[in-house]
mmCIF file with all atom_site columns, C-alpha atoms in Angstrom:
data_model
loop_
_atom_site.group_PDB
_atom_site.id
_atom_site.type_symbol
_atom_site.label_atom_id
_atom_site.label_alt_id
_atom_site.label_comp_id
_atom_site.label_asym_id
_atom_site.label_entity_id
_atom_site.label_seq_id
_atom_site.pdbx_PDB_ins_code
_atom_site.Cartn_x
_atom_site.Cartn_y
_atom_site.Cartn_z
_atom_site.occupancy
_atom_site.B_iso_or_equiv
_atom_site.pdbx_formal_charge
_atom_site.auth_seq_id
_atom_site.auth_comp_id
_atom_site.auth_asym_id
_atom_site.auth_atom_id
_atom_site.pdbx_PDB_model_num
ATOM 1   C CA . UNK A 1 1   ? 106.810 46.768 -6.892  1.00 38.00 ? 1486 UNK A CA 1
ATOM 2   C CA . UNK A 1 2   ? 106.768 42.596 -6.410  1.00 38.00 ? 1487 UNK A CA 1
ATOM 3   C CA . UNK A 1 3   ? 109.034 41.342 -3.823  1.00 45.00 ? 1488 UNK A CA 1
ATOM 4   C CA . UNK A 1 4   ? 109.400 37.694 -4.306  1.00 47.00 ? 1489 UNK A CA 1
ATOM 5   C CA . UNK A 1 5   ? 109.232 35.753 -0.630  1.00 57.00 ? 1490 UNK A CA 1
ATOM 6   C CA . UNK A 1 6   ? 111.927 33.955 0.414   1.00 57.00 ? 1491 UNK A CA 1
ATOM 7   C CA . UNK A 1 7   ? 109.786 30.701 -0.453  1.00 58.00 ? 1492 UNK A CA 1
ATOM 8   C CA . UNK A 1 8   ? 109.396 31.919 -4.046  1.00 61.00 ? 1493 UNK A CA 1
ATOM 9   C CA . UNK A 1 9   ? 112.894 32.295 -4.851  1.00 70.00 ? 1494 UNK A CA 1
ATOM 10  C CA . UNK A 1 10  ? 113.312 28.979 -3.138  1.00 77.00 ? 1495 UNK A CA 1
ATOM 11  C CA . UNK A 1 11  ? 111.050 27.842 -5.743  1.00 75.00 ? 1496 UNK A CA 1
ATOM 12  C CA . UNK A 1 12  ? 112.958 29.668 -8.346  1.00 78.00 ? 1497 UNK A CA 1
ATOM 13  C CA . UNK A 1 13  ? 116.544 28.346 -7.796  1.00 83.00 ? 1498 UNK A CA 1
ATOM 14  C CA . UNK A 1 14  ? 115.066 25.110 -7.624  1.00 83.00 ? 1499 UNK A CA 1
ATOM 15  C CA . UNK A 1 15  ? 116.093 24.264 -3.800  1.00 84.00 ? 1500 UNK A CA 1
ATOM 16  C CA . UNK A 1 16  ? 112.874 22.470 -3.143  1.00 85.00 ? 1501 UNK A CA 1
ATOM 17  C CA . UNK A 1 17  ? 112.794 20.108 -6.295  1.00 86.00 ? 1502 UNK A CA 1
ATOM 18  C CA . UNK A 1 18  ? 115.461 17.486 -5.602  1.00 90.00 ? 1503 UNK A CA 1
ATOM 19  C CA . UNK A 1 19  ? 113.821 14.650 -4.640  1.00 93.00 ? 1504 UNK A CA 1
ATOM 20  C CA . UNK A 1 20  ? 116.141 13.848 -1.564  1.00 94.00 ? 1505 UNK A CA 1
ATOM 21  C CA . UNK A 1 21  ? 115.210 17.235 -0.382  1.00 91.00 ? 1506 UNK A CA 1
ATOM 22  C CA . UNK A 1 22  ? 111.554 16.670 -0.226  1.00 90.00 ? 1507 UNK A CA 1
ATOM 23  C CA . UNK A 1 23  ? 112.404 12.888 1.282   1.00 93.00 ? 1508 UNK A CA 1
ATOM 24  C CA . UNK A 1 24  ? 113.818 14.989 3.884   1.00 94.00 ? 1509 UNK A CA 1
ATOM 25  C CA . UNK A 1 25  ? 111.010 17.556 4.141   1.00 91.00 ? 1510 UNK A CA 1
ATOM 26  C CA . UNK A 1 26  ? 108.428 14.578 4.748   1.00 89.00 ? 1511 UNK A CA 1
ATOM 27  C CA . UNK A 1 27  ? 111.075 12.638 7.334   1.00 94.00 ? 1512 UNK A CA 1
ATOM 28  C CA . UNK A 1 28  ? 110.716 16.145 9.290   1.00 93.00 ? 1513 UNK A CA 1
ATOM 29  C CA . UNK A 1 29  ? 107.145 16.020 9.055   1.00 89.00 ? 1514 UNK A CA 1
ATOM 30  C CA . UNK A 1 30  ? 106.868 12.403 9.832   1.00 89.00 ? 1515 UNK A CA 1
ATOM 31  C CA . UNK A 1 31  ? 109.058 13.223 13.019  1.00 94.00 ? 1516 UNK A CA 1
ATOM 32  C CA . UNK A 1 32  ? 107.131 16.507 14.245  1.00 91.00 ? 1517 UNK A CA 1
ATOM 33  C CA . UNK A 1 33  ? 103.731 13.801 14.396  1.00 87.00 ? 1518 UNK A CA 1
ATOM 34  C CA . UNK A 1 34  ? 105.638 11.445 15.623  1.00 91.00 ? 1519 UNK A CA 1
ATOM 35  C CA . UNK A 1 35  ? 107.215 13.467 18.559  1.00 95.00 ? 1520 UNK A CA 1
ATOM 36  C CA . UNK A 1 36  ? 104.002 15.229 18.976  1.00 92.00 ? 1521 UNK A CA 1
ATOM 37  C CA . UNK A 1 37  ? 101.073 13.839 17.703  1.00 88.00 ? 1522 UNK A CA 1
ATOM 38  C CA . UNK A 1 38  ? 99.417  13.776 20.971  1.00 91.00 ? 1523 UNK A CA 1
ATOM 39  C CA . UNK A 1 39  ? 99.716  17.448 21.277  1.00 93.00 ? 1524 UNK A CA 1
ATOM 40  C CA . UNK A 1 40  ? 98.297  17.388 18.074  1.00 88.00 ? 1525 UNK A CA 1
ATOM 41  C CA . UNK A 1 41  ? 95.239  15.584 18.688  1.00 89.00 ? 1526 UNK A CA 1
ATOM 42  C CA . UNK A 1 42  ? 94.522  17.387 21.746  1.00 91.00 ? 1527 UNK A CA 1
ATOM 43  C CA . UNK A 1 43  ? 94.622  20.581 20.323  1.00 90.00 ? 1528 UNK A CA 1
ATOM 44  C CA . UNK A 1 44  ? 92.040  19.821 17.769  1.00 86.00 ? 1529 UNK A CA 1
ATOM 45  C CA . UNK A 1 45  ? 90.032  18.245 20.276  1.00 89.00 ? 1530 UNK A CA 1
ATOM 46  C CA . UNK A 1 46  ? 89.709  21.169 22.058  1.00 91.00 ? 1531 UNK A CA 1
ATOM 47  C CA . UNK A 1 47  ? 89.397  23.101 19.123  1.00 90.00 ? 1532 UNK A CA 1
ATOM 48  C CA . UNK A 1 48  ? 87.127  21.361 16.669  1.00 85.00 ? 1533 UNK A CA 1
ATOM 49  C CA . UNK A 1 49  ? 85.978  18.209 18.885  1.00 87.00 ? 1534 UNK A CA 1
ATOM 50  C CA . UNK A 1 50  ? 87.653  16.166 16.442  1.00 81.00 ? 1535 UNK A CA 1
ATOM 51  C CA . UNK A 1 51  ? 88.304  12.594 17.142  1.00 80.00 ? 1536 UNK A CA 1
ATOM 52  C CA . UNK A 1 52  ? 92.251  11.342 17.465  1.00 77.00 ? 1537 UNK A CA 1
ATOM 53  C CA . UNK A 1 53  ? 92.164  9.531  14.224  1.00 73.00 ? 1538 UNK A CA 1
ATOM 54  C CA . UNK A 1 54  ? 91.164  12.615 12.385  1.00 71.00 ? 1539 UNK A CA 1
ATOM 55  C CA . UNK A 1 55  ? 93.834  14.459 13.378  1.00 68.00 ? 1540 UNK A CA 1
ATOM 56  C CA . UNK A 1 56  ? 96.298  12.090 11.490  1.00 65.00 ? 1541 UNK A CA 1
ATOM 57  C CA . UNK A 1 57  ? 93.952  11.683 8.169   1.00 58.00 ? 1542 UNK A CA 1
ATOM 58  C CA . UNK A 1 58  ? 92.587  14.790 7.712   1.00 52.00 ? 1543 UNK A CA 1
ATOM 59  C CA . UNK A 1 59  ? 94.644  17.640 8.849   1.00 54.00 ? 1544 UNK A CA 1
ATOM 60  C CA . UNK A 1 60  ? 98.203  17.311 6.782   1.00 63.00 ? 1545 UNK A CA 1
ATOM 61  C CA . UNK A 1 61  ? 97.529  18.605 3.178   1.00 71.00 ? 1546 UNK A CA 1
ATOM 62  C CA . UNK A 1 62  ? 101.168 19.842 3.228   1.00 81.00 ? 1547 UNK A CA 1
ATOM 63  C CA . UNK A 1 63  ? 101.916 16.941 1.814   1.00 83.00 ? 1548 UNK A CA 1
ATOM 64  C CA . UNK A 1 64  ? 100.985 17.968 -1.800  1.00 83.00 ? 1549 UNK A CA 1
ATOM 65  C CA . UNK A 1 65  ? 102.926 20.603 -1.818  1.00 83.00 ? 1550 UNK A CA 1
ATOM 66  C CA . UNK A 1 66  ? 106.439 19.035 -0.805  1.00 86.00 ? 1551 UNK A CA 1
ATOM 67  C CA . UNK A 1 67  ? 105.622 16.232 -2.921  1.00 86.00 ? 1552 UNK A CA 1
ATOM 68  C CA . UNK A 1 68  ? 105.178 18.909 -5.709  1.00 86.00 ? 1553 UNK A CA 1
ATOM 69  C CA . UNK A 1 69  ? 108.683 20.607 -4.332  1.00 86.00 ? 1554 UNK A CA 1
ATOM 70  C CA . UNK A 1 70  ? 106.871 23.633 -4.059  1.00 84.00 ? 1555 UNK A CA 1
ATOM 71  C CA . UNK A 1 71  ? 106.844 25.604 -1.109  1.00 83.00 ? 1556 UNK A CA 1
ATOM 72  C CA . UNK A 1 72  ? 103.769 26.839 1.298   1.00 82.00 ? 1557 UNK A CA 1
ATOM 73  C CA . UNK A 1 73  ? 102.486 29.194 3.412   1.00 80.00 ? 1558 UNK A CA 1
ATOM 74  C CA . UNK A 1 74  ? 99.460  27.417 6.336   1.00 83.00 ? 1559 UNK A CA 1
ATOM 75  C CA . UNK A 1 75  ? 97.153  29.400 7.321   1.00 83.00 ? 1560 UNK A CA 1
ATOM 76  C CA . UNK A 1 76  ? 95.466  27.260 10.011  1.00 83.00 ? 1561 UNK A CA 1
ATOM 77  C CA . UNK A 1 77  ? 91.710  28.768 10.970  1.00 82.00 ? 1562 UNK A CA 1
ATOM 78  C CA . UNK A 1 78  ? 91.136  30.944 13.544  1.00 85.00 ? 1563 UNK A CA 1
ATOM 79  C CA . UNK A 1 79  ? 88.459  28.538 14.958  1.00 86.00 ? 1564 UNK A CA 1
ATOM 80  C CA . UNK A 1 80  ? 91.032  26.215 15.828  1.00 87.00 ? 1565 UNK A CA 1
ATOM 81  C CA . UNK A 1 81  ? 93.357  28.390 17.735  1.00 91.00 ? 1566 UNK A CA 1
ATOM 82  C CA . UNK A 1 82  ? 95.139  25.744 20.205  1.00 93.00 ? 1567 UNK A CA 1
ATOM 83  C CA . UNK A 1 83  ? 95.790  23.838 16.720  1.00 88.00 ? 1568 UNK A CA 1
ATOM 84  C CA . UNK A 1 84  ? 96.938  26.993 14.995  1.00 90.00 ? 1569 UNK A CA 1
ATOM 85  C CA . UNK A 1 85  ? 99.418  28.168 18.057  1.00 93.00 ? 1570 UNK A CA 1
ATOM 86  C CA . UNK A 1 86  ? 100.945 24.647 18.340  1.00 93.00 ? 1571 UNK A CA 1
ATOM 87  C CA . UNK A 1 87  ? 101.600 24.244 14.413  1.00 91.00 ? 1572 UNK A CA 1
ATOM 88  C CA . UNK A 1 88  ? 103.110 27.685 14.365  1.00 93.00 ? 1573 UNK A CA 1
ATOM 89  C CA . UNK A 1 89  ? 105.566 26.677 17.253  1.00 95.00 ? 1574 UNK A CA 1
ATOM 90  C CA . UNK A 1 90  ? 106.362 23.503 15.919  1.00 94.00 ? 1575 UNK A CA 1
ATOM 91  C CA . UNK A 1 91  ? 106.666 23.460 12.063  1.00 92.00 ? 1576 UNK A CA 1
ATOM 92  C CA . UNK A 1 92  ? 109.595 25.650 11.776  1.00 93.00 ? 1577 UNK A CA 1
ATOM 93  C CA . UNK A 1 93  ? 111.639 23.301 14.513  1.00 95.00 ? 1578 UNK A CA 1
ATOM 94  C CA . UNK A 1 94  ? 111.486 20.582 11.523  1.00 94.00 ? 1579 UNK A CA 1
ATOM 95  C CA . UNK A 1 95  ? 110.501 21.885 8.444   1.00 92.00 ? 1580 UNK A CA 1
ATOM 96  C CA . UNK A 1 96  ? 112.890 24.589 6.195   1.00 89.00 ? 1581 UNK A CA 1
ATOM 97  C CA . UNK A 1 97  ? 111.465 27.977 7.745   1.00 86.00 ? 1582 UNK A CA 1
ATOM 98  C CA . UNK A 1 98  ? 111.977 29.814 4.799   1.00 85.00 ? 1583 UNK A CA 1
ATOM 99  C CA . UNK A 1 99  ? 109.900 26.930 2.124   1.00 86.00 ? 1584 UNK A CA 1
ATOM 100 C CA . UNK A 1 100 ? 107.102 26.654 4.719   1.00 87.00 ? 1585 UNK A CA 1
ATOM 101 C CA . UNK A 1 101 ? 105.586 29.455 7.147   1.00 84.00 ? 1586 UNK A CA 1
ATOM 102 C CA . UNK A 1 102 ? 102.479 29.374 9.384   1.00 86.00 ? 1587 UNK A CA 1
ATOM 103 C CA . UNK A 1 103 ? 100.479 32.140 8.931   1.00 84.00 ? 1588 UNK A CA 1
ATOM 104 C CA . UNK A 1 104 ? 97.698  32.833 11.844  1.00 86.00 ? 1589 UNK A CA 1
ATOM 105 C CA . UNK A 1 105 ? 95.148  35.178 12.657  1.00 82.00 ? 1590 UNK A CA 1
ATOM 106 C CA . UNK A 1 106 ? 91.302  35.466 11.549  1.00 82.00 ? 1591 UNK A CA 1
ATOM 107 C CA . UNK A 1 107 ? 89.521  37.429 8.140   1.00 77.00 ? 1592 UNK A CA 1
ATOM 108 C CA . UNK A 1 108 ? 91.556  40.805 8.678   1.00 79.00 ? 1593 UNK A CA 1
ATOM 109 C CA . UNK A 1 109 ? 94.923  38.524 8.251   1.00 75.00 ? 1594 UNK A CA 1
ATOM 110 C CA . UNK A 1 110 ? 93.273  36.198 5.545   1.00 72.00 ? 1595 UNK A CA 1
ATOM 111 C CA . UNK A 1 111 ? 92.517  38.977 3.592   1.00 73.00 ? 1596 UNK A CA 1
ATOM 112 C CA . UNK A 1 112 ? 95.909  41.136 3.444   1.00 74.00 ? 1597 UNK A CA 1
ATOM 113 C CA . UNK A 1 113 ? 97.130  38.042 2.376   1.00 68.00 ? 1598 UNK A CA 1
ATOM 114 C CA . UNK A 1 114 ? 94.624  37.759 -0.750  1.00 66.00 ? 1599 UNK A CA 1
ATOM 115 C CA . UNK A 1 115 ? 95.914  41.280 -1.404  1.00 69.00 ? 1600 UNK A CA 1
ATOM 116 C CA . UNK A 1 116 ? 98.813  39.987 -3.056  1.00 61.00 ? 1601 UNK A CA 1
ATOM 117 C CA . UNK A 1 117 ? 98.755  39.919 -6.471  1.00 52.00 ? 1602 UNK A CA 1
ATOM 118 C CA . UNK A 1 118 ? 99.984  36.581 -8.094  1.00 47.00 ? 1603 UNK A CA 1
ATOM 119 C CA . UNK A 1 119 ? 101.776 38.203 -11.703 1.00 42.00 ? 1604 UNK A CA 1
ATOM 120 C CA . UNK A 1 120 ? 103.134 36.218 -14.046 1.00 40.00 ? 1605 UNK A CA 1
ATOM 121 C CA . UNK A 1 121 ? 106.692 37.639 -12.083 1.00 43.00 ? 1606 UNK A CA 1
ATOM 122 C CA . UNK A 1 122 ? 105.421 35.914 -9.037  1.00 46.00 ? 1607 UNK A CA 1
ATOM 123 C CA . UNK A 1 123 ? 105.734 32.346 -8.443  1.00 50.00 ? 1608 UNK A CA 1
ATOM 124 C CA . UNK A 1 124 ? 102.436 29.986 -8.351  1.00 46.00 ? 1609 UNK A CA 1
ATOM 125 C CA . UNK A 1 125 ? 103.683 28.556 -4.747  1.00 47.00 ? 1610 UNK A CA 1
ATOM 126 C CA . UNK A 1 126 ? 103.925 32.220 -2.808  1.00 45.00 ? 1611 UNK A CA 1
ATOM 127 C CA . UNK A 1 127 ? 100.896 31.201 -0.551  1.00 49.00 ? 1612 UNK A CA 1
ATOM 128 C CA . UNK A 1 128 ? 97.864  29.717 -0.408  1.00 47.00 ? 1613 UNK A CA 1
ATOM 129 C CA . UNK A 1 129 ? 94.833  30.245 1.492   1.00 48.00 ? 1614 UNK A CA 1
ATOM 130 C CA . UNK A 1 130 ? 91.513  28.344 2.041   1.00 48.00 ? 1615 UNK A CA 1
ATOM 131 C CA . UNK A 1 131 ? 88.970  30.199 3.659   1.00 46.00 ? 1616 UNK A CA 1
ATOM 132 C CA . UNK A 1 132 ? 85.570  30.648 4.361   1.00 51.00 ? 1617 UNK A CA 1
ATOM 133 C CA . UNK A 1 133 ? 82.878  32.115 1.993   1.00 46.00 ? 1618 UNK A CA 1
ATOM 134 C CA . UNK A 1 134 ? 83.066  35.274 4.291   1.00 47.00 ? 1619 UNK A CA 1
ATOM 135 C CA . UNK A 1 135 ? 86.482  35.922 3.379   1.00 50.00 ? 1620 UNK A CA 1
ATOM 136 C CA . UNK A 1 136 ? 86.652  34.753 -0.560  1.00 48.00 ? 1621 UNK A CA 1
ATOM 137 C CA . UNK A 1 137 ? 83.109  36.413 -1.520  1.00 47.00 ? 1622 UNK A CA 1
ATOM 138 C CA . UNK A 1 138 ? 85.371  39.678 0.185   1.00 44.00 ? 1623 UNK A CA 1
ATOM 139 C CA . UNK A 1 139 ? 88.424  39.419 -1.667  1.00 43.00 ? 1624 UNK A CA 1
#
């Protein structure tokens, strides 16, 4: 039986589509870099050995999906764990816990999540998941 996620019925009632609620949504996100951003780059340096500028350019495709009003499950990679801890300690401090989750944890974790089945019951925003090869050519 389909249990809709808290961020699909979010979706459904339509709390994430005014636009001064996603305004909001990117303030929040705006403020988390902003009050953090160093934390931010450091992780990923340690992680990835990504350079500082990176971190602000490369590593935020959130964005889409408030602009869209939909809401979003991350699943940072595992290979990036410092980045993955600190986004999963921070994001729900500013942004709506129950529109957007961080989701960690390696294949095993990636793949119960491309269990679920997306139905036409189900909304299009219940998660979403870019992996590696090893996990998709799995699923």
């Amino acid at each position: 039986m389909y249990t809709p996620s808290p961020r699909s019925l979010s979706f459904r009632k339509g709390l994430t589509r005014p636009i001064e609620w996603r305004k909001h949504q990117f303030l929040q996100l705006a403020r988390m870099m902003q009050d953090n951003g160093d934390a931010f780059a450091e992780s990923l340096a340690k992680d990835l050995g990504k350079p500082r500028i990176e971190t602000y350019f490369s590593e935020i495709p959130l964005l889409g999906a408030i602009a869209a009003g939909c809401c979003a499950g991350i699943k940072p990679s595992e290979l990036a764990p410092h980045y993955a801890e600190l986004l999963a300690d921070l994001l729900p401090k500013y942004l709506d816990s129950n529109d957007y989750r961080v989701m960690t944890g390696a294949v095993a974790e990636s793949t119960k999540l491309l269990e679920f089945q997306c139905t036409p019951r189900s909304s299009p925003d219940d998660f979403y998941v870019s992996n590696s090869w090893i996990v998709g050519d799995h699923s």
